[in-house]
N, CA and C atoms as an extended XYZ file, in Angstrom:
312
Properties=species:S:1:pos:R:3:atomname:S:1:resname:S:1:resid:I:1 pbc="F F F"
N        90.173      111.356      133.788 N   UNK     1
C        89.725      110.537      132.665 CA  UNK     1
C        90.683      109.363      132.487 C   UNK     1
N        90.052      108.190      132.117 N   UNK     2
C        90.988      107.114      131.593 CA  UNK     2
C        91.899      107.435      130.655 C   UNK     2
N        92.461      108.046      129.825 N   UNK     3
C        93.125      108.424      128.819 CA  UNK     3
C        94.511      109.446      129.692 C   UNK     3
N        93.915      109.887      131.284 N   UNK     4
C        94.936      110.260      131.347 CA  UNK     4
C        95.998      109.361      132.047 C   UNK     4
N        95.433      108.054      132.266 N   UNK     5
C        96.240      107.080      132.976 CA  UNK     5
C        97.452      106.510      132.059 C   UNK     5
N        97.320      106.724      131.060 N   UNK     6
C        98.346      106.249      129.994 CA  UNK     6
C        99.633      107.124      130.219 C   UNK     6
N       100.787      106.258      129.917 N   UNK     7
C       102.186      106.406      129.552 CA  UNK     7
C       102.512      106.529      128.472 C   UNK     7
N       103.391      107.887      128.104 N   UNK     8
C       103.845      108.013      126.862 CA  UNK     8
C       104.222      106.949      126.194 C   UNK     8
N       105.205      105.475      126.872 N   UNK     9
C       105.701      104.821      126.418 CA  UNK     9
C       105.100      104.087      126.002 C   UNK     9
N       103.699      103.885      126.387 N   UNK    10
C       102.355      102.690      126.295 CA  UNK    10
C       102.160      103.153      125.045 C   UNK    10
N       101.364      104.468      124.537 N   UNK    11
C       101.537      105.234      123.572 CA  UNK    11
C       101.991      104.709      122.259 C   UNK    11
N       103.336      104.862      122.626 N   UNK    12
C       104.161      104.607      121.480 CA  UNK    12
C       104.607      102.724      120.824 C   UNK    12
N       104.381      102.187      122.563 N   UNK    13
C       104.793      100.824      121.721 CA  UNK    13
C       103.600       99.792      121.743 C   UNK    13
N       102.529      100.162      122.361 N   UNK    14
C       101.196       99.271      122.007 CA  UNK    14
C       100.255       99.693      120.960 C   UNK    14
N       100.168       98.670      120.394 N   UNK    15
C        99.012       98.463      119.147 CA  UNK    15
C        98.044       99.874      119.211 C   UNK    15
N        96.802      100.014      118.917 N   UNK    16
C        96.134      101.143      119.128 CA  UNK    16
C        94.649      100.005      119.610 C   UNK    16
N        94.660       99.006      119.386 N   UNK    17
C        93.835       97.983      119.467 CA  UNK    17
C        94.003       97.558      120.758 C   UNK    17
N        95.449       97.472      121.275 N   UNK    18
C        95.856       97.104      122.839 CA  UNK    18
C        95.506       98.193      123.887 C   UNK    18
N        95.358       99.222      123.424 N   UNK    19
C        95.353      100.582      123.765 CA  UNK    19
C        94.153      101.037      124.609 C   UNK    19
N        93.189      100.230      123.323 N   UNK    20
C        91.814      100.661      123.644 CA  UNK    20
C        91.308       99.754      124.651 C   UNK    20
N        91.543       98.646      124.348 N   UNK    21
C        91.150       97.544      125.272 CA  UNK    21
C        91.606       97.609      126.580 C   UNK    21
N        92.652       97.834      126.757 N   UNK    22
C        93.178       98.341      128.169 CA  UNK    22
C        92.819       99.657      128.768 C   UNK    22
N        92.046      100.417      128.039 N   UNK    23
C        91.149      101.540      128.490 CA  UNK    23
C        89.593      101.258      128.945 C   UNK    23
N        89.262      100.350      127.794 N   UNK    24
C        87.789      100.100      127.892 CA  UNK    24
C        86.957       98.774      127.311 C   UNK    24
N        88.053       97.730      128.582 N   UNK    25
C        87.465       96.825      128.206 CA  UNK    25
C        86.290       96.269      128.665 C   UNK    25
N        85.740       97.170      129.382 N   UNK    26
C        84.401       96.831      130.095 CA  UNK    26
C        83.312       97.175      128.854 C   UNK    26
N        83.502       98.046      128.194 N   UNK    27
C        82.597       98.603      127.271 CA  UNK    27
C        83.165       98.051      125.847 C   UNK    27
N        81.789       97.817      125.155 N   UNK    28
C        82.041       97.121      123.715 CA  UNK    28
C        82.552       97.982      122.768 C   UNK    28
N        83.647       98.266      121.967 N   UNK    29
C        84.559       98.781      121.565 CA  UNK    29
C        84.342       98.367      120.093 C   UNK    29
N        84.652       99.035      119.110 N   UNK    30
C        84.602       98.509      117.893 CA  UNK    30
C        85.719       99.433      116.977 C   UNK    30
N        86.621       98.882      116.535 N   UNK    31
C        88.030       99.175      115.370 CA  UNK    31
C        87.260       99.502      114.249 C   UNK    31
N        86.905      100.555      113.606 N   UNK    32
C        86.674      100.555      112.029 CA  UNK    32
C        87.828      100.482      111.171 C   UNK    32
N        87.454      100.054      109.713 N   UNK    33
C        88.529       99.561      108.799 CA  UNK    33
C        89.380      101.245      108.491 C   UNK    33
N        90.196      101.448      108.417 N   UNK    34
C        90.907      102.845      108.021 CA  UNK    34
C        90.122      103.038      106.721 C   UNK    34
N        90.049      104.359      106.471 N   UNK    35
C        89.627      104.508      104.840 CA  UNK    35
C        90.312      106.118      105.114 C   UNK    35
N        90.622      106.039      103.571 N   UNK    36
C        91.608      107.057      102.913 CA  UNK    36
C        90.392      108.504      102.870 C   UNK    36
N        91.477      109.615      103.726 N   UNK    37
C        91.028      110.825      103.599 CA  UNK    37
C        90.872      111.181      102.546 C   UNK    37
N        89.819      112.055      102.028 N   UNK    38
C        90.076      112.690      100.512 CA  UNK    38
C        89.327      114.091      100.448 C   UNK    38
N        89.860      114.867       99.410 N   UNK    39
C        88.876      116.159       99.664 CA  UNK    39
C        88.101      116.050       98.233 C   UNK    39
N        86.365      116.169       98.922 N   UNK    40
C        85.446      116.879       98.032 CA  UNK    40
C        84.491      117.671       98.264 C   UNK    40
N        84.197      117.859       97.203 N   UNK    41
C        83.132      119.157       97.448 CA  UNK    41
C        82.177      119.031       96.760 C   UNK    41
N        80.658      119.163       97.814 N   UNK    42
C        79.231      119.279       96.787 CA  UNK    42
C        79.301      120.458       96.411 C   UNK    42
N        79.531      121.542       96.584 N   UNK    43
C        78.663      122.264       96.409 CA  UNK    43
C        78.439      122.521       94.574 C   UNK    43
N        77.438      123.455       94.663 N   UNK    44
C        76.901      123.430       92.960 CA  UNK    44
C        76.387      125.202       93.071 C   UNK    44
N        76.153      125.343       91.635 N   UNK    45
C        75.176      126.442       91.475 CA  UNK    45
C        73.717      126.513       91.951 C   UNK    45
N        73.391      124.794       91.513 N   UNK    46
C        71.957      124.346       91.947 CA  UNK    46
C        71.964      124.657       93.135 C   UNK    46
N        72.676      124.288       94.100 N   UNK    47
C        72.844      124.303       95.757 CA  UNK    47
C        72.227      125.868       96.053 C   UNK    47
N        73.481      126.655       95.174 N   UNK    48
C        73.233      128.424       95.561 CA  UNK    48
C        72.125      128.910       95.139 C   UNK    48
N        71.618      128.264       94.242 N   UNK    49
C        70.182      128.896       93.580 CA  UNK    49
C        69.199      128.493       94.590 C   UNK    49
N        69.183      127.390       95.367 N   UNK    50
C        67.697      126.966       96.124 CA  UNK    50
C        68.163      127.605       97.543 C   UNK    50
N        69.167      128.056       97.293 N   UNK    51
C        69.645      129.047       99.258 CA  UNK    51
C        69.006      130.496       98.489 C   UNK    51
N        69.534      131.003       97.502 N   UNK    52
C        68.803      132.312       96.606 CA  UNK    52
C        67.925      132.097       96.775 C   UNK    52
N        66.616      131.304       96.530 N   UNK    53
C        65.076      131.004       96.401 CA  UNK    53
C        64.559      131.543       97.587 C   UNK    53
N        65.274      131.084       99.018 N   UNK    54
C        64.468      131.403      100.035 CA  UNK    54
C        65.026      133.030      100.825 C   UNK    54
N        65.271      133.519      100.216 N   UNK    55
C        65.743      135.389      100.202 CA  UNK    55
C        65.126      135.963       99.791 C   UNK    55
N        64.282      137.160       99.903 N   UNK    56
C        63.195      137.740       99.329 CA  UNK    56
C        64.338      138.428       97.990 C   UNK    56
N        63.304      138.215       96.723 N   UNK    57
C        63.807      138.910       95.646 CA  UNK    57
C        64.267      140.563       95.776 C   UNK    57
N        63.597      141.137       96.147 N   UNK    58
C        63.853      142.586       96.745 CA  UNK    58
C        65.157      142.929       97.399 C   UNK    58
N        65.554      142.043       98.338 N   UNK    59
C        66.937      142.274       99.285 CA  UNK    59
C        67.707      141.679       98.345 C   UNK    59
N        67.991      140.700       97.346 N   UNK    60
C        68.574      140.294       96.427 CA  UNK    60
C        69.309      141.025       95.273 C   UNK    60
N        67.848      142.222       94.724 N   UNK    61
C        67.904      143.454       93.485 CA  UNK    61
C        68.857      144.447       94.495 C   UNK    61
N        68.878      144.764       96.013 N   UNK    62
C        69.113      145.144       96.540 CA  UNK    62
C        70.735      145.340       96.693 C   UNK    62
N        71.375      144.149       96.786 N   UNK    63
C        72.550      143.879       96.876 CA  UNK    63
C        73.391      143.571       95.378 C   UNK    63
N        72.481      143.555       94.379 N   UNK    64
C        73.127      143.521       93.028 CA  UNK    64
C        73.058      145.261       92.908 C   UNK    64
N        72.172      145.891       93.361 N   UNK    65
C        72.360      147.386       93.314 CA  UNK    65
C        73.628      147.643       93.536 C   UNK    65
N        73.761      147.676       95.151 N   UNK    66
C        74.998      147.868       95.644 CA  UNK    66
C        76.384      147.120       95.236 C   UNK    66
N        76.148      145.904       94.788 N   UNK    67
C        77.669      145.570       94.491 CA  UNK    67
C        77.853      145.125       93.172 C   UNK    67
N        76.712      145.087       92.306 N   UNK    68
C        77.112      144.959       90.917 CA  UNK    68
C        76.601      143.807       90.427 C   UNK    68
N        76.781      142.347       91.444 N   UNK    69
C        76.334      141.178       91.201 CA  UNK    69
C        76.223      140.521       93.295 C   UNK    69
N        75.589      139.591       93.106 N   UNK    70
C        75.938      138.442       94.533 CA  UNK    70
C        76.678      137.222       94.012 C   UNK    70
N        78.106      137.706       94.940 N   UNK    71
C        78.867      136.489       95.149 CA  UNK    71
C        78.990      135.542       96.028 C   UNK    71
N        78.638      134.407       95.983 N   UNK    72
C        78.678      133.043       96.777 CA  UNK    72
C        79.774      132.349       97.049 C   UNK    72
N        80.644      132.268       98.051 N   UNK    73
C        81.799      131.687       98.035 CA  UNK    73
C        81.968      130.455       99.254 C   UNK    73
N        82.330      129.374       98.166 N   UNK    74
C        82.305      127.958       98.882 CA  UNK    74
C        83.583      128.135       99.829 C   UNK    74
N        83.955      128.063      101.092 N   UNK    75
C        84.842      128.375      102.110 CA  UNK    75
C        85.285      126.784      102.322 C   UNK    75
N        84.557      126.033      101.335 N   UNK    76
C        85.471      124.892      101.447 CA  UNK    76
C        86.445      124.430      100.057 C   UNK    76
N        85.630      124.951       98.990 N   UNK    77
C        86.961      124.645       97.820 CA  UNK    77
C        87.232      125.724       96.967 C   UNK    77
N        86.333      126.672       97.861 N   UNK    78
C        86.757      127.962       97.633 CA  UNK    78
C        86.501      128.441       95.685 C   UNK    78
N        85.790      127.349       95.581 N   UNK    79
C        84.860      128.242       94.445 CA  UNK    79
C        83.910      129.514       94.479 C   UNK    79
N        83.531      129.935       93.328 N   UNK    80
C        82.933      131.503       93.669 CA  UNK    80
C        81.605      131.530       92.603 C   UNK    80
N        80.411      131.522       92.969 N   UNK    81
C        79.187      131.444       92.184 CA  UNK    81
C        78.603      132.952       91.860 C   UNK    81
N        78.232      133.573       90.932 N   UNK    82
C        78.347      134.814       90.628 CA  UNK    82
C        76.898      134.812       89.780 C   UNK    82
N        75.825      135.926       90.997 N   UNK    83
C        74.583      135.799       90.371 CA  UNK    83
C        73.892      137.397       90.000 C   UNK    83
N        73.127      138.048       88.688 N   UNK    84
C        73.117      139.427       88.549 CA  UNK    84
C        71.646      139.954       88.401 C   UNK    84
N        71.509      140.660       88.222 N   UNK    85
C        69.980      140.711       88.618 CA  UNK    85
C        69.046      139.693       87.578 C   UNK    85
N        69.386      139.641       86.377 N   UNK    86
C        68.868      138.709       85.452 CA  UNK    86
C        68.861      137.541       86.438 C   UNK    86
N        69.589      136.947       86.994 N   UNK    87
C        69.747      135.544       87.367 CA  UNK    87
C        68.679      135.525       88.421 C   UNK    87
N        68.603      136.865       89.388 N   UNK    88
C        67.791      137.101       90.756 CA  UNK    88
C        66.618      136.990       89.913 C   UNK    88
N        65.836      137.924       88.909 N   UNK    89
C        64.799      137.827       88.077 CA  UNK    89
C        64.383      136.553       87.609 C   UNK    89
N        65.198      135.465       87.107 N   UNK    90
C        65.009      133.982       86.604 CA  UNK    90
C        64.722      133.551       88.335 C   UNK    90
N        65.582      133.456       89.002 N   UNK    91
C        65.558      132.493       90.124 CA  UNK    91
C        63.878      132.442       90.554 C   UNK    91
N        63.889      133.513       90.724 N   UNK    92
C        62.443      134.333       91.680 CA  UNK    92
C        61.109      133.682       90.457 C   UNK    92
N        61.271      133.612       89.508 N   UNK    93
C        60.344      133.488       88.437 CA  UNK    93
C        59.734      131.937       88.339 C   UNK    93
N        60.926      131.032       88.487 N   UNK    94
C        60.727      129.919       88.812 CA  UNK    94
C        61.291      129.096       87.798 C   UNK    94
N        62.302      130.026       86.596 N   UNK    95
C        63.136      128.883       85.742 CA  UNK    95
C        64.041      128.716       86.196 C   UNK    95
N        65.114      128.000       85.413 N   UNK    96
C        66.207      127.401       85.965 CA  UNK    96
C        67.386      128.155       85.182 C   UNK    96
N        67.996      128.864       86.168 N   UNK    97
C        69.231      130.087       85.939 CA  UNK    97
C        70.343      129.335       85.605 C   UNK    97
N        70.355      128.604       85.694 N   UNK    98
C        71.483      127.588       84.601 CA  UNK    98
C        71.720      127.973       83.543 C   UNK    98
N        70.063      128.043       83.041 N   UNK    99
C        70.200      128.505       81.293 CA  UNK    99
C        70.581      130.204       80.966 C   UNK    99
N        70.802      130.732       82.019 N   UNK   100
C        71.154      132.473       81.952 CA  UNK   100
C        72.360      132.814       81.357 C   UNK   100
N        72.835      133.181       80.220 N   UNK   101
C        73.593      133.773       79.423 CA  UNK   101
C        74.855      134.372       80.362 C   UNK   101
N        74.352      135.050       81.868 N   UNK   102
C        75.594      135.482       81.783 CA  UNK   102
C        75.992      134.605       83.323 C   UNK   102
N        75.787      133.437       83.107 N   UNK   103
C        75.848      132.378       84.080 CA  UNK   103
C        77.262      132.217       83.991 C   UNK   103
N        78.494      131.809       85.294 N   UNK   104
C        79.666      131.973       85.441 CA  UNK   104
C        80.049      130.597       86.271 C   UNK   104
């Protein structure tokens, strides 16, 4: 690969702009402007309720049997959405479990 033709030293003391161009200047190349990393997160209850919707209500009552409630856990900001059979009963019904009392 072209990338392995490079020198550490090239590396370190050419531009990243010189870099590229001397890799691939046959091909049209384009620099985007830097923009600042940041962390966010969609997720919502709404989100977990319309992934709930398409689960049969049954396997749902099922797993609030067994564990008491269904917990949803965002593995990216690591929030935790917590739904009980009332909520499975609203979801399935077609209101909006938002308004459920023991909504968390």
């Amino acid at each position: 690969a072209l990338t392995d033709t490079l020198k550490a030293e090239e590396l370190f003391s050419l531009e990243a702009t010189d870099v590229m161009y001397r890799l691939y200047h046959q091909e049209e190349v384009e620099v985007f402007t830097p923009a600042a990393v940041k962390f966010e997160c969609h997720c919502s209850r709404a989100n977990t309720i319309i992934a709930l919707q398409h689960i049969d209500k049954t396997e749902l009552l099922k797993i609030v049997e067994e564990d008491g409630d269904i917990k949803m856990h965002c593995q990216f900001c690591n929030k935790e959405y917590c739904f009980d059979a009332l909520d499975v009963e609203t979801i399935h019904s077609g209101f909006d479990p938002d308004a459920s009392p023991t909504k968390q």
